[in-house]
XYZ file of C-alpha atoms in Angstrom:
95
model
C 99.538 134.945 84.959
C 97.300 137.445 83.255
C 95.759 140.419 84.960
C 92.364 138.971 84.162
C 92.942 135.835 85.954
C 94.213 137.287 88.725
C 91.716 139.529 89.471
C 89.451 136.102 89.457
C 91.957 134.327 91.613
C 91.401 137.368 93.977
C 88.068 137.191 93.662
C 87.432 133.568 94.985
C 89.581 134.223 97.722
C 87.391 137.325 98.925
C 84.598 135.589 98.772
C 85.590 132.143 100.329
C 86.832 134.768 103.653
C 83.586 136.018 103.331
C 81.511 132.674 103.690
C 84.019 131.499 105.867
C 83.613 134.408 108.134
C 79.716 133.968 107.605
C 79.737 130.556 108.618
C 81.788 131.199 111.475
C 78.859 133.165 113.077
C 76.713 130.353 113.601
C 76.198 128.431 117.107
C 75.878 124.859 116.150
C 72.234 124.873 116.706
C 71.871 127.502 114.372
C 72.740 125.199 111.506
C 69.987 122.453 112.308
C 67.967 125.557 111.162
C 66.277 125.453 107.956
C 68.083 127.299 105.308
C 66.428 129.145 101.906
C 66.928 126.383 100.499
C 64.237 123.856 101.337
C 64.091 120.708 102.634
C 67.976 121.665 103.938
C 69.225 123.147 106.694
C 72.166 125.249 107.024
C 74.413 122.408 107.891
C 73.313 120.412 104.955
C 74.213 123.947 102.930
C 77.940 124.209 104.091
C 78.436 120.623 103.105
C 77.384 121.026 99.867
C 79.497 124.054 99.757
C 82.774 122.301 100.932
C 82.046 119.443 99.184
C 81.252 121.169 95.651
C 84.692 123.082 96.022
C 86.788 119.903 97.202
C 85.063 118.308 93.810
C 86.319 121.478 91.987
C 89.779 120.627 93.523
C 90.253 116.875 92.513
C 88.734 118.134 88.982
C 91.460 120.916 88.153
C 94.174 118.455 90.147
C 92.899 115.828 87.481
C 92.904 118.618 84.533
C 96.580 119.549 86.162
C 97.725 116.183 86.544
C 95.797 113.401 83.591
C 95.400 111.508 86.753
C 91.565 110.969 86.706
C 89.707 111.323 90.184
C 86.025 111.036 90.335
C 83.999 113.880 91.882
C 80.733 111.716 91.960
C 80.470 110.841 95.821
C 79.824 114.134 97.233
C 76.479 114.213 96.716
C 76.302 111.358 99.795
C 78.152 113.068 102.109
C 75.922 116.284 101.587
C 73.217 114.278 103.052
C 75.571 112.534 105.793
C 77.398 115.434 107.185
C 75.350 118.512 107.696
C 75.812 117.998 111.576
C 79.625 118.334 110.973
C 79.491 121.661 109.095
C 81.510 123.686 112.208
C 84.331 121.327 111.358
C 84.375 121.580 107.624
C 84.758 125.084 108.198
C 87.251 124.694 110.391
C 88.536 122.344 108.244
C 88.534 124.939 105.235
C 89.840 127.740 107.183
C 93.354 125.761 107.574
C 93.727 125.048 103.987
């Protein structure tokens, strides 16, 4: 592996701790709160998150692999699952 990826492999991985460790700070009802980005709350932001980087998974497994595996449906669960946000973390922070 090159120095240059590395360093970017390193890089991702400092800054997933670092949302994860932001993320871990909230009380549940602190993610029904509105986040910058309106109409969404926090929750709905962590879901997005996870589900973004769980699309970027299937896409490099698929890149990795020829075995094609759509990344269209996460745009759904955004909207379904900001009340579960504690648990994706959770659920990230064991991967």
């Amino acid at each position: 592996m090159s120095v240059r990826r590395q360093e970017l492999f390193e890089a991702v991985e400092e800054s997933t701790h670092r949302l994860l460790a932001t993320a871990d700070r909230f009380a549940d009802g602190d993610l029904a709160g509105l986040s910058l980005v309106p109409p969404w709350t926090r929750g709905h932001v962590l879901s997005h998150l996870a589900r973004a980087a769980e699309s970027c998974c299937r896409l490099l497994h698929w890149a990795r692999t020829g075995e094609p595996n759509p990344t269209g449906r996460w745009r759904a669960d955004v909207e379904r699952l900001p009340g579960r946000a504690a648990r994706l973390v959770d659920r990230a922070d064991r991967r």
